[in-house]
Tab-separated table of C-alpha atoms and ligand atoms in Angstrom:
chain	number	residue	atom	x	y	z
K	1	MET	CA	-10.072	92.928	-2.625
K	2	GLY	CA	-9.819	96.449	-4.991
K	3	THR	CA	-12.809	97.710	-6.754
K	4	ALA	CA	-10.365	96.840	-9.970
K	5	ALA	CA	-9.490	93.869	-9.173
K	6	VAL	CA	-13.771	93.174	-8.685
K	7	LEU	CA	-14.532	94.717	-11.610
K	8	ASN	CA	-11.802	92.921	-13.618
K	9	ARG	CA	-13.340	89.499	-12.437
K	10	GLU	CA	-16.963	90.458	-13.715
K	11	GLN	CA	-16.054	91.780	-16.453
K	12	ARG	CA	-13.923	88.150	-17.383
K	13	GLN	CA	-17.067	86.498	-15.950
K	14	HIS	CA	-19.164	88.938	-18.332
K	15	ASN	CA	-16.963	87.890	-21.824
K	16	GLN	CA	-17.433	84.157	-21.015
K	17	GLU	CA	-20.794	84.611	-20.692
K	18	LYS	CA	-20.978	85.957	-24.217
K	19	GLU	CA	-18.392	83.445	-25.622
K	20	SER	CA	-20.505	80.407	-24.048
K	21	LEU	CA	-23.738	82.068	-25.904
K	22	ASN	CA	-21.848	82.018	-29.438
K	23	LEU	CA	-20.612	78.539	-28.386
K	24	PHE	CA	-24.490	77.102	-27.289
K	25	ASN	CA	-25.381	79.418	-30.622
K	26	SER	CA	-23.353	77.895	-33.169
K	27	THR	CA	-23.779	73.855	-31.755
K	28	GLN	CA	-27.300	73.809	-31.925
K	29	THR	CA	-26.606	75.844	-35.583
K	30	VAL	CA	-24.633	72.580	-36.502
K	31	ILE	CA	-27.378	70.574	-34.689
K	32	LYS	CA	-29.814	71.930	-36.917
K	33	GLU	CA	-27.706	71.118	-40.450
K	34	ALA	CA	-26.773	67.291	-39.304
K	35	LEU	CA	-30.541	66.570	-38.593
K	36	ASP	CA	-31.972	68.269	-41.569
K	37	ASN	CA	-29.079	66.955	-43.989
K	38	LEU	CA	-30.439	63.537	-42.350
K	39	GLY	CA	-33.920	64.202	-43.211
K	40	TYR	CA	-35.236	64.510	-39.755
K	41	PRO	CA	-38.303	66.806	-38.776
K	42	ASN	CA	-37.959	70.451	-37.131
K	43	GLU	CA	-39.353	68.066	-33.982
K	44	SER	CA	-36.400	66.136	-33.640
K	45	PHE	CA	-34.449	69.455	-33.719
K	46	GLU	CA	-36.762	71.437	-30.990
K	47	LEU	CA	-36.072	68.042	-29.103
K	48	LEU	CA	-32.316	68.253	-29.585
K	49	LYS	CA	-31.425	72.018	-29.216
K	50	GLU	CA	-31.696	72.276	-25.162
K	51	PRO	CA	-31.070	69.856	-22.657
K	52	LEU	CA	-33.911	67.654	-21.467
K	53	ARG	CA	-32.662	68.736	-17.892
K	54	MET	CA	-31.171	71.500	-16.276
K	55	LEU	CA	-30.255	71.214	-12.285
K	56	THR	CA	-29.172	74.587	-10.335
K	57	VAL	CA	-27.854	73.407	-6.861
K	58	ARG	CA	-26.247	75.764	-3.912
K	59	ILE	CA	-23.889	74.508	-1.792
K	60	PRO	CA	-23.372	75.860	1.452
K	61	VAL	CA	-19.095	74.726	2.515
K	62	ARG	CA	-17.645	76.119	5.944
K	63	MET	CA	-14.551	77.401	4.849
K	64	ASP	CA	-11.216	77.483	6.308
K	65	ASN	CA	-11.683	80.491	8.377
K	66	GLY	CA	-14.929	79.606	9.803
K	67	SER	CA	-17.138	81.198	7.681
K	68	ILE	CA	-19.940	79.037	4.965
K	69	LYS	CA	-19.216	80.315	1.428
K	70	ILE	CA	-22.505	79.469	-0.292
K	71	PHE	CA	-20.939	77.970	-4.430
K	72	THR	CA	-23.439	77.807	-7.003
K	73	GLY	CA	-23.323	74.881	-9.325
K	74	TYR	CA	-24.933	72.965	-12.283
K	75	ARG	CA	-25.546	69.643	-13.646
K	76	SER	CA	-27.223	69.370	-17.337
K	77	GLN	CA	-28.242	66.509	-19.122
K	78	HIS	CA	-29.075	67.031	-22.443
K	79	ASN	CA	-30.653	63.447	-23.312
K	80	ASP	CA	-31.124	59.850	-22.203
K	81	ALA	CA	-32.802	58.052	-25.258
K	82	VAL	CA	-29.605	55.808	-25.936
K	83	GLY	CA	-29.116	55.508	-22.004
K	84	PRO	CA	-27.972	57.092	-19.215
K	85	THR	CA	-26.129	60.301	-19.736
K	86	LYS	CA	-22.660	60.655	-18.914
K	87	GLY	CA	-20.257	64.060	-18.545
K	88	GLY	CA	-17.619	65.584	-16.711
K	89	VAL	CA	-17.720	68.240	-13.610
K	90	ARG	CA	-15.624	71.723	-13.924
K	91	PHE	CA	-14.576	73.429	-10.751
K	92	HIS	CA	-13.375	77.152	-12.647
K	93	PRO	CA	-14.476	80.490	-11.844
K	94	GLU	CA	-16.083	81.365	-15.257
K	95	VAL	CA	-18.344	78.326	-14.972
K	96	ASN	CA	-22.107	79.513	-16.781
K	97	GLU	CA	-25.126	77.835	-16.938
K	98	GLU	CA	-25.159	78.047	-20.879
K	99	GLU	CA	-21.612	76.645	-21.301
K	100	VAL	CA	-22.484	73.103	-18.940
K	101	LYS	CA	-25.595	73.491	-21.586
K	102	ALA	CA	-23.388	73.373	-24.735
K	103	LEU	CA	-20.796	71.282	-23.189
K	104	SER	CA	-23.402	68.461	-21.964
K	105	MET	CA	-24.832	68.711	-26.246
K	106	TRP	CA	-21.528	67.979	-27.463
K	107	MET	CA	-20.821	64.800	-24.406
K	108	SER	CA	-23.991	63.914	-26.906
K	109	LEU	CA	-22.266	64.091	-30.034
K	110	LYS	CA	-19.228	62.919	-28.320
K	111	CYS	CA	-20.832	59.656	-27.110
K	112	GLY	CA	-22.942	59.186	-30.440
K	113	LEU	CA	-19.691	59.179	-32.378
K	114	VAL	CA	-18.242	56.391	-31.193
K	115	ASP	CA	-21.179	54.306	-30.455
K	116	LEU	CA	-21.490	54.380	-26.409
K	117	PRO	CA	-24.557	53.329	-24.832
K	118	TYR	CA	-24.958	57.377	-23.530
K	119	GLY	CA	-26.422	60.277	-23.647
K	120	GLY	CA	-24.354	64.013	-22.804
K	121	GLY	CA	-24.280	65.173	-18.893
K	122	LYS	CA	-22.163	67.955	-17.857
K	123	GLY	CA	-21.697	69.763	-14.329
K	124	GLY	CA	-19.915	72.815	-13.063
K	125	ILE	CA	-19.491	74.859	-9.838
K	126	ILE	CA	-18.444	78.465	-9.876
K	127	CYS	CA	-15.146	78.561	-7.594
K	128	ASP	CA	-11.755	78.844	-7.685
K	129	PRO	CA	-10.087	75.548	-6.990
K	130	ARG	CA	-6.731	77.597	-7.312
K	131	GLU	CA	-7.648	79.420	-3.902
K	132	MET	CA	-8.898	76.488	-1.652
K	133	SER	CA	-7.401	74.114	0.611
K	134	PHE	CA	-7.782	70.374	0.258
K	135	ARG	CA	-10.204	70.119	3.005
K	136	GLU	CA	-12.437	72.945	1.697
K	137	LEU	CA	-12.359	71.454	-2.110
K	138	GLU	CA	-13.403	68.343	0.034
K	139	GLY	CA	-16.089	69.931	1.361
K	140	LEU	CA	-17.828	71.450	-1.977
K	141	SER	CA	-16.542	67.753	-3.854
K	142	ARG	CA	-19.048	66.508	-1.150
K	143	GLY	CA	-22.095	69.146	-1.151
K	144	TYR	CA	-22.571	68.785	-4.655
K	145	VAL	CA	-22.839	65.014	-4.746
K	146	ARG	CA	-25.280	65.665	-1.933
K	147	ALA	CA	-27.085	68.488	-4.543
K	148	ILE	CA	-28.007	66.524	-7.195
K	149	SER	CA	-28.075	62.945	-5.439
K	150	GLN	CA	-31.848	62.750	-6.960
K	151	VAL	CA	-30.887	62.791	-10.803
K	152	VAL	CA	-27.976	61.043	-11.160
K	153	GLY	CA	-26.644	57.939	-10.262
K	154	PRO	CA	-24.690	54.486	-12.293
K	155	THR	CA	-27.740	54.054	-14.664
K	156	LYS	CA	-29.104	57.493	-15.178
K	157	ASP	CA	-26.160	59.977	-15.196
K	158	ILE	CA	-22.529	59.196	-15.089
K	159	PRO	CA	-19.987	62.602	-13.887
K	160	ALA	CA	-16.354	62.566	-14.615
K	161	PRO	CA	-13.217	64.676	-14.197
K	162	ASP	CA	-12.995	68.212	-16.326
K	163	VAL	CA	-10.981	71.521	-15.939
K	164	PHE	CA	-9.380	71.194	-12.765
K	165	THR	CA	-10.960	68.576	-11.365
K	166	ASN	CA	-8.950	65.017	-10.739
K	167	SER	CA	-9.158	61.446	-9.694
K	168	GLN	CA	-9.126	62.850	-5.909
K	169	ILE	CA	-12.157	64.133	-6.346
K	170	MET	CA	-14.174	61.745	-7.814
K	171	ALA	CA	-12.466	59.488	-5.506
K	172	TRP	CA	-14.758	61.924	-2.417
K	173	MET	CA	-17.885	61.779	-5.169
K	174	MET	CA	-18.112	58.184	-5.084
K	175	ASP	CA	-18.074	57.926	-1.676
K	176	GLU	CA	-20.188	60.657	-0.592
K	177	TYR	CA	-23.286	59.090	-2.776
K	178	SER	CA	-21.669	55.270	-1.424
K	179	ARG	CA	-22.883	56.685	1.798
K	180	ILE	CA	-26.121	58.128	0.366
K	181	ARG	CA	-27.158	54.943	-0.821
K	182	GLU	CA	-26.301	52.806	1.250
K	183	PHE	CA	-23.617	50.645	-0.604
K	184	ASP	CA	-20.388	50.536	-2.664
K	185	SER	CA	-21.026	52.181	-6.418
K	186	PRO	CA	-18.337	52.431	-8.172
K	187	GLY	CA	-19.895	53.297	-11.450
K	188	PHE	CA	-21.265	56.105	-10.475
K	189	ILE	CA	-18.905	58.301	-11.476
K	190	THR	CA	-15.132	57.497	-13.833
K	191	GLY	CA	-11.765	58.690	-13.446
K	192	LYS	CA	-11.684	57.571	-10.637
K	193	PRO	CA	-7.742	56.297	-8.560
K	194	VAL	CA	-7.404	52.329	-9.724
K	195	VAL	CA	-7.846	50.923	-6.388
K	196	LEU	CA	-10.848	52.691	-6.366
K	197	GLY	CA	-12.008	51.170	-9.523
K	198	GLY	CA	-10.393	53.587	-12.151
K	199	SER	CA	-9.756	52.460	-15.253
K	200	HIS	CA	-6.133	51.962	-16.269
K	201	GLY	CA	-5.136	54.060	-19.142
K	202	ARG	CA	-7.901	56.834	-18.300
K	203	GLU	CA	-5.610	59.827	-17.443
K	204	THR	CA	-3.592	59.496	-20.536
K	205	ALA	CA	-6.789	58.406	-22.555
K	206	THR	CA	-7.848	61.811	-24.111
K	207	ALA	CA	-4.502	62.369	-25.582
K	208	ARG	CA	-3.781	58.908	-26.759
K	209	GLY	CA	-7.108	59.599	-28.741
K	210	VAL	CA	-6.430	62.724	-30.259
K	211	THR	CA	-2.511	61.075	-31.153
K	212	ILE	CA	-4.947	58.015	-33.260
K	213	CYS	CA	-6.419	60.868	-34.622
K	214	ILE	CA	-3.053	62.727	-35.673
K	215	GLU	CA	-2.084	59.322	-37.140
K	216	GLU	CA	-4.786	58.995	-39.506
K	217	ALA	CA	-5.006	62.591	-40.593
K	218	ALA	CA	-0.787	62.847	-41.140
K	219	LYS	CA	-2.321	58.768	-43.739
K	220	LYS	CA	-4.801	60.884	-45.356
K	221	LYS	CA	-2.344	63.644	-46.482
K	222	GLY	CA	0.273	61.939	-47.299
K	223	ILE	CA	2.319	62.723	-44.217
K	224	GLU	CA	5.093	60.995	-42.550
K	225	LEU	CA	4.472	61.274	-38.954
K	226	GLN	CA	8.734	61.036	-38.387
K	227	ASP	CA	9.287	64.144	-40.688
K	228	ALA	CA	5.900	66.203	-39.701
K	229	ARG	CA	6.782	69.701	-37.196
K	230	VAL	CA	3.802	69.758	-34.610
K	231	VAL	CA	2.079	72.583	-32.436
K	232	VAL	CA	0.684	72.162	-29.401
K	233	GLN	CA	-1.532	75.126	-27.690
K	234	GLY	CA	-1.905	74.569	-24.199
K	235	PHE	CA	0.554	71.634	-21.906
K	236	GLY	CA	-2.152	70.756	-19.268
K	237	ASN	CA	-3.494	67.062	-19.577
K	238	ALA	CA	-4.615	66.810	-22.603
K	239	GLY	CA	-1.774	69.180	-24.529
K	240	SER	CA	1.347	67.856	-22.545
K	241	PHE	CA	0.639	63.866	-22.724
K	242	LEU	CA	0.056	64.458	-26.155
K	243	ALA	CA	3.266	66.277	-26.916
K	244	LYS	CA	5.295	63.280	-24.911
K	245	PHE	CA	3.586	60.659	-27.724
K	246	ILE	CA	3.220	62.630	-30.674
K	247	HIS	CA	7.527	62.700	-29.714
K	248	ASP	CA	7.900	59.389	-28.896
K	249	ALA	CA	6.322	58.588	-32.274
K	250	GLY	CA	9.465	60.256	-33.932
K	251	ALA	CA	7.918	63.989	-34.510
K	252	LYS	CA	9.327	66.787	-34.027
K	253	VAL	CA	7.338	68.948	-31.469
K	254	VAL	CA	8.469	72.872	-32.925
K	255	GLY	CA	6.584	74.626	-30.426
K	256	ILE	CA	4.092	74.523	-26.873
K	257	SER	CA	1.810	76.885	-25.355
K	258	ASP	CA	0.166	77.755	-21.645
K	259	ALA	CA	-1.832	80.486	-20.897
K	260	TYR	CA	1.235	82.784	-20.076
K	261	GLY	CA	3.386	82.132	-23.718
K	262	ALA	CA	4.190	79.874	-26.408
K	263	LEU	CA	7.852	78.404	-27.226
K	264	TYR	CA	9.363	77.486	-30.839
K	265	ASP	CA	11.638	75.810	-32.053
K	266	PRO	CA	12.185	75.164	-35.323
K	267	ASP	CA	14.223	72.528	-34.320
K	268	GLY	CA	12.121	70.851	-31.910
K	269	LEU	CA	11.546	71.239	-28.714
K	270	ASP	CA	13.074	69.035	-25.232
K	271	ILE	CA	9.613	67.494	-24.780
K	272	GLU	CA	11.007	65.747	-21.540
K	273	TYR	CA	13.030	68.384	-19.884
K	274	LEU	CA	10.039	69.882	-20.208
K	275	LEU	CA	7.649	67.765	-18.926
K	276	ASP	CA	10.072	67.234	-15.751
K	277	ARG	CA	9.456	71.503	-15.030
K	278	ARG	CA	6.065	72.216	-16.147
K	279	ASP	CA	3.199	72.135	-12.789
K	280	SER	CA	0.160	70.742	-12.188
K	281	PHE	CA	-1.535	73.354	-13.764
K	282	GLY	CA	0.147	72.914	-16.590
K	283	THR	CA	2.442	76.465	-16.798
K	284	VAL	CA	5.895	75.878	-17.859
K	285	THR	CA	6.771	78.847	-19.765
K	286	LYS	CA	7.375	81.186	-16.792
K	287	LEU	CA	10.662	79.432	-17.024
K	288	PHE	CA	12.297	80.558	-20.184
K	289	LYS	CA	12.939	84.735	-20.981
K	290	SER	CA	12.767	84.477	-24.643
K	291	THR	CA	8.671	83.706	-25.407
K	292	ILE	CA	6.093	84.505	-28.114
K	293	THR	CA	2.597	84.692	-27.559
K	294	ASN	CA	0.157	82.266	-27.976
K	295	LYS	CA	-1.876	84.106	-31.354
K	296	GLU	CA	1.746	84.648	-32.730
K	297	LEU	CA	2.524	80.318	-32.413
K	298	LEU	CA	-1.275	79.343	-33.844
K	299	GLU	CA	0.667	81.396	-36.742
K	300	LYS	CA	4.143	79.531	-36.897
K	301	ASP	CA	5.164	77.131	-39.973
K	302	CYS	CA	4.309	73.339	-38.729
K	303	ASP	CA	2.645	70.604	-40.674
K	304	ILE	CA	0.315	69.807	-37.848
K	305	LEU	CA	-1.509	72.005	-35.174
K	306	VAL	CA	-3.263	70.981	-32.023
K	307	PRO	CA	-5.033	73.522	-30.302
K	308	ALA	CA	-4.807	71.872	-26.437
K	309	ALA	CA	-6.432	75.173	-24.514
K	310	ILE	CA	-9.310	76.852	-24.236
K	311	SER	CA	-11.841	77.396	-27.440
K	312	ASN	CA	-12.258	80.234	-29.701
K	313	GLN	CA	-8.364	80.223	-30.518
K	314	ILE	CA	-8.888	80.015	-34.698
K	315	THR	CA	-11.350	82.574	-36.097
K	316	ILE	CA	-11.845	84.874	-39.021
K	317	ASP	CA	-9.083	87.060	-37.985
K	318	ASN	CA	-6.394	84.182	-37.982
K	319	ALA	CA	-7.497	81.269	-40.541
K	320	SER	CA	-6.337	82.881	-43.172
K	321	ASN	CA	-2.797	82.528	-41.445
K	322	ILE	CA	-2.489	79.143	-40.233
K	323	LYS	CA	0.224	77.514	-41.939
K	324	ALA	CA	-0.218	74.047	-40.871
K	325	SER	CA	-1.919	71.287	-43.382
K	326	ILE	CA	-3.635	69.369	-40.796
K	327	VAL	CA	-5.028	70.907	-37.795
K	328	VAL	CA	-6.295	68.958	-34.598
K	329	GLU	CA	-9.111	69.599	-32.467
K	330	ALA	CA	-7.712	68.945	-29.073
K	331	ALA	CA	-9.587	71.572	-26.938
K	332	ASN	CA	-13.328	71.769	-27.028
K	333	GLY	CA	-14.652	74.611	-29.492
K	334	PRO	CA	-11.096	76.088	-30.917
K	335	THR	CA	-11.821	76.842	-34.281
K	336	THR	CA	-14.986	79.051	-34.771
K	337	LEU	CA	-17.610	77.886	-37.830
K	338	GLU	CA	-16.525	80.704	-40.165
K	339	ALA	CA	-12.893	79.758	-38.726
K	340	THR	CA	-14.082	76.496	-39.798
K	341	LYS	CA	-15.056	77.148	-43.844
K	342	ILE	CA	-12.193	79.300	-44.355
K	343	LEU	CA	-9.489	76.570	-43.471
K	344	SER	CA	-11.984	73.970	-45.162
K	345	LYS	CA	-11.456	76.185	-48.352
K	346	ARG	CA	-7.766	76.588	-48.076
K	347	GLY	CA	-7.570	72.327	-48.195
K	348	ILE	CA	-6.531	72.064	-44.683
K	349	LEU	CA	-7.834	68.893	-42.452
K	350	LEU	CA	-9.395	69.982	-39.684
K	351	VAL	CA	-10.211	66.631	-37.671
K	352	PRO	CA	-12.681	68.148	-34.960
K	353	ASP	CA	-13.048	68.278	-31.489
K	354	VAL	CA	-15.916	65.798	-30.983
K	355	LEU	CA	-14.033	63.286	-32.503
K	356	ALA	CA	-10.287	63.837	-31.514
K	357	SER	CA	-10.923	64.418	-27.990
K	358	SER	CA	-13.391	61.252	-27.824
K	359	GLY	CA	-10.607	59.416	-26.180
K	360	GLY	CA	-11.666	60.785	-22.758
K	361	VAL	CA	-15.009	59.495	-22.399
K	362	THR	CA	-14.660	55.907	-24.295
K	363	VAL	CA	-11.908	54.774	-21.792
K	364	SER	CA	-14.894	56.204	-18.881
K	365	TYR	CA	-16.896	54.146	-20.832
K	366	PHE	CA	-14.564	50.992	-20.246
K	367	GLU	CA	-13.945	52.156	-17.120
K	368	TRP	CA	-18.086	52.076	-16.162
K	369	VAL	CA	-18.362	48.488	-17.711
K	370	GLN	CA	-15.430	47.066	-15.889
K	371	ASN	CA	-16.923	48.478	-12.692
K	372	ASN	CA	-20.316	46.690	-13.584
K	373	GLN	CA	-18.941	44.303	-14.388
K	374	GLY	CA	-16.179	43.939	-11.282
K	375	TYR	CA	-13.557	42.071	-13.704
K	376	TYR	CA	-10.925	44.660	-14.792
K	377	TRP	CA	-8.734	44.339	-17.699
K	378	SER	CA	-5.010	45.114	-18.239
K	379	GLU	CA	-3.417	48.860	-19.972
K	380	GLU	CA	-2.652	46.870	-23.130
K	381	GLU	CA	-6.276	45.428	-23.259
K	382	VAL	CA	-7.861	49.063	-22.375
K	383	SER	CA	-5.562	50.701	-24.961
K	384	THR	CA	-6.242	48.123	-28.321
K	385	ARG	CA	-9.955	48.874	-27.265
K	386	LEU	CA	-9.205	52.447	-27.217
K	387	ARG	CA	-7.440	52.411	-30.748
K	388	ASN	CA	-10.069	50.308	-32.169
K	389	VAL	CA	-12.886	52.717	-31.136
K	390	ILE	CA	-11.088	55.522	-32.658
K	391	GLU	CA	-10.035	54.394	-35.673
K	392	ASP	CA	-13.180	53.320	-36.448
K	393	ALA	CA	-14.888	56.783	-35.714
K	394	PHE	CA	-12.095	58.401	-37.362
K	395	ARG	CA	-13.276	56.229	-40.683
K	396	LYS	CA	-16.645	57.040	-40.427
K	397	VAL	CA	-16.660	60.709	-39.809
K	398	TYR	CA	-13.675	60.626	-42.727
K	399	SER	CA	-16.328	58.550	-45.505
K	400	ALA	CA	-19.027	60.413	-44.236
K	401	ALA	CA	-17.344	64.044	-45.160
K	402	GLN	CA	-16.203	62.575	-48.292
K	403	ASN	CA	-19.690	61.303	-49.418
K	404	HIS	CA	-22.016	64.266	-48.165
K	405	HIS	CA	-19.724	66.603	-49.465
K	406	VAL	CA	-19.537	68.518	-46.326
K	407	ASP	CA	-16.127	68.930	-43.883
K	408	MET	CA	-15.394	66.679	-41.761
K	409	ARG	CA	-17.256	68.859	-38.412
K	410	LEU	CA	-20.836	68.696	-40.093
K	411	ALA	CA	-19.789	64.976	-40.781
K	412	ALA	CA	-19.033	64.480	-37.286
K	413	TYR	CA	-22.501	65.887	-36.046
K	414	ILE	CA	-24.108	64.179	-38.676
K	415	ILE	CA	-23.055	60.478	-36.932
K	416	GLY	CA	-23.256	61.774	-33.601
K	417	ILE	CA	-26.756	62.845	-33.714
K	418	ARG	CA	-28.063	59.927	-35.503
K	419	LYS	CA	-28.088	57.438	-33.095
K	420	MET	CA	-29.924	59.728	-30.713
K	421	ALA	CA	-32.414	61.379	-33.097
K	422	GLU	CA	-32.914	57.644	-34.268
K	423	ALA	CA	-33.727	56.388	-30.491
K	424	SER	CA	-35.966	59.550	-29.618
K	425	ARG	CA	-38.031	58.720	-32.416
K	426	PHE	CA	-38.575	55.126	-31.796
K	427	ARG	CA	-39.554	55.672	-28.086
K	428	GLY	CA	-42.375	57.814	-29.301
K	429	TRP	CA	-40.760	61.263	-28.144
K	430	VAL	CA	-40.691	62.959	-31.794
S	501	LIG	P1	-5.499	71.975	-18.331
S	501	LIG	O1	-6.502	72.742	-17.322
S	501	LIG	O2	-4.585	70.612	-17.608
S	501	LIG	O3	-4.644	72.360	-18.875
S	501	LIG	C1	-4.940	73.683	-19.745
S	501	LIG	C2	-3.533	73.728	-20.496
S	501	LIG	O4	-4.222	75.158	-21.476
S	501	LIG	C3	-2.478	74.732	-19.940
S	501	LIG	O5	-0.636	74.782	-20.166
S	501	LIG	C4	-2.970	76.384	-19.480
S	501	LIG	O6	-1.842	77.174	-19.155
S	501	LIG	C5	-3.177	76.597	-20.913
S	501	LIG	N1	-4.131	77.306	-21.223
S	501	LIG	C6	-5.243	77.577	-20.066
S	501	LIG	N2	-5.535	79.478	-20.855
S	501	LIG	C7	-5.031	80.202	-21.685
S	501	LIG	C8	-5.023	80.718	-22.753
S	501	LIG	N3	-5.698	81.601	-22.275
S	501	LIG	N4	-4.063	80.529	-23.736
S	501	LIG	C9	-3.253	79.552	-23.916
S	501	LIG	N5	-3.092	78.733	-23.073
S	501	LIG	C10	-3.645	78.294	-21.761
S	501	LIG	O7	-6.501	70.800	-19.481
S	501	LIG	P2	-6.622	69.655	-20.425
S	501	LIG	O8	-7.746	68.690	-19.476
S	501	LIG	O9	-5.540	69.869	-20.955
S	501	LIG	O10	-7.865	69.954	-21.027
S	501	LIG	C11	-7.776	71.253	-22.191
S	501	LIG	C12	-8.905	71.396	-23.371
S	501	LIG	O11	-8.704	70.006	-23.931
S	501	LIG	C13	-10.341	72.039	-22.801
S	501	LIG	O12	-10.498	72.229	-23.827
S	501	LIG	C14	-10.307	71.102	-22.681
S	501	LIG	O13	-11.831	70.760	-22.299
S	501	LIG	C15	-10.467	69.756	-23.612
S	501	LIG	N6	-10.329	68.162	-23.445
S	501	LIG	C16	-9.859	68.028	-21.950
S	501	LIG	C17	-10.361	66.508	-21.974
S	501	LIG	C18	-9.361	65.795	-20.467
S	501	LIG	O14	-9.321	64.764	-20.409
S	501	LIG	N7	-8.033	66.333	-20.268
S	501	LIG	C19	-11.237	65.242	-22.515
S	501	LIG	C20	-11.616	66.193	-23.426
S	501	LIG	C21	-11.268	67.771	-24.119
């Protein structure tokens, strides 16, 4: 690799670490605001402002060329006062400690918000799975489980898929954990293939949850979904299924994007065709000549905007130019706190990430329950239960926002943090 490429990668890593630190700090800011709002003393904030445990591990993997490469991985457990911690494992070159910590805190908020008996956890490995063989990925997945096996387990901390990890990786991890413990442990991890105890509906759960939030938000704004024009940024697991569900519901998807560009057509895009042509990393715009940038897409005319790609997309620089009257955050942290204030002042209804993307962890919880009881539910059963959970959470957040005169983000944090703060107090921790 040339010096320029190495510098480029180092610069990207540096920028990502800075962004993650911002994310971590802004999460702490809203947690503080939420606890103050609920009247909890400063000790509660001191406990909840950081994860209880953060483990860093080194994972040796024999690569296909015979060499041994050492990877760095993390597992963060934010708070286990309510129950075992729960959260995905991310494989990405820009994974870093601050990001894993912040994401584990968000998982706590999500679990509290949808009333699951969990605290938040998160894991990550610094690697680029797009450049690794199947065999190398298996070695890395198994090595990670061996390295963290002391602190995880079905009643301690339950991992799941996240960016660039999938059901195959979950299957290897479950198998490795079961070998270490010497008994079959499907409840150790969620997001498994259905034949290994995975739940029906897990793959599409996040997008289903986002769709339910869009339906609820549209009702509040008096928008008929059949007449709505929707822009979706990102066409990966979350964005592509969501585009399909919203298209099936009769809405017009007028814009989509991926990391390489965006497509916009005020008459509506051919979603079936785009779904058919996208690759497994959620890339499709490379097939088209006339594309626009992601930045341009966000400011296009539409009724509902769904950022479903990466963080920090709606900022102080473009918040005043957003045309949508509803923004539903499928991605983690796509809107900065300053931008949230601008949108709120402009009367735009923002459904925050911790609520909008909680469908995934909800069906992960269903999977764990099914594994524990050894009795499995149909897709319809999963779907009905998911709808009940998300509709209920939306109602609670919306009315908390009205009652406390705050935006939906702070309202979601207030509900999300309450259970954990209360459980920590009952346990006598603070
Ligand atoms: P993914 O990797 O499957 O897809 C990501 C999409 O974003 C791809 O289309 C990619 O091309 C695009 N993208 C990447 N970099 C981009 C950039 N710089 N600008 C514009 N687009 C870019 O990921 P996913 O699972 O769909 O997750 C998307 C977001 O949703 C993430 O923030 C993730 O944390 C969040 N989320 C996902 C789930 C889930 O179950 N999939 C659950 C909760 C939250």
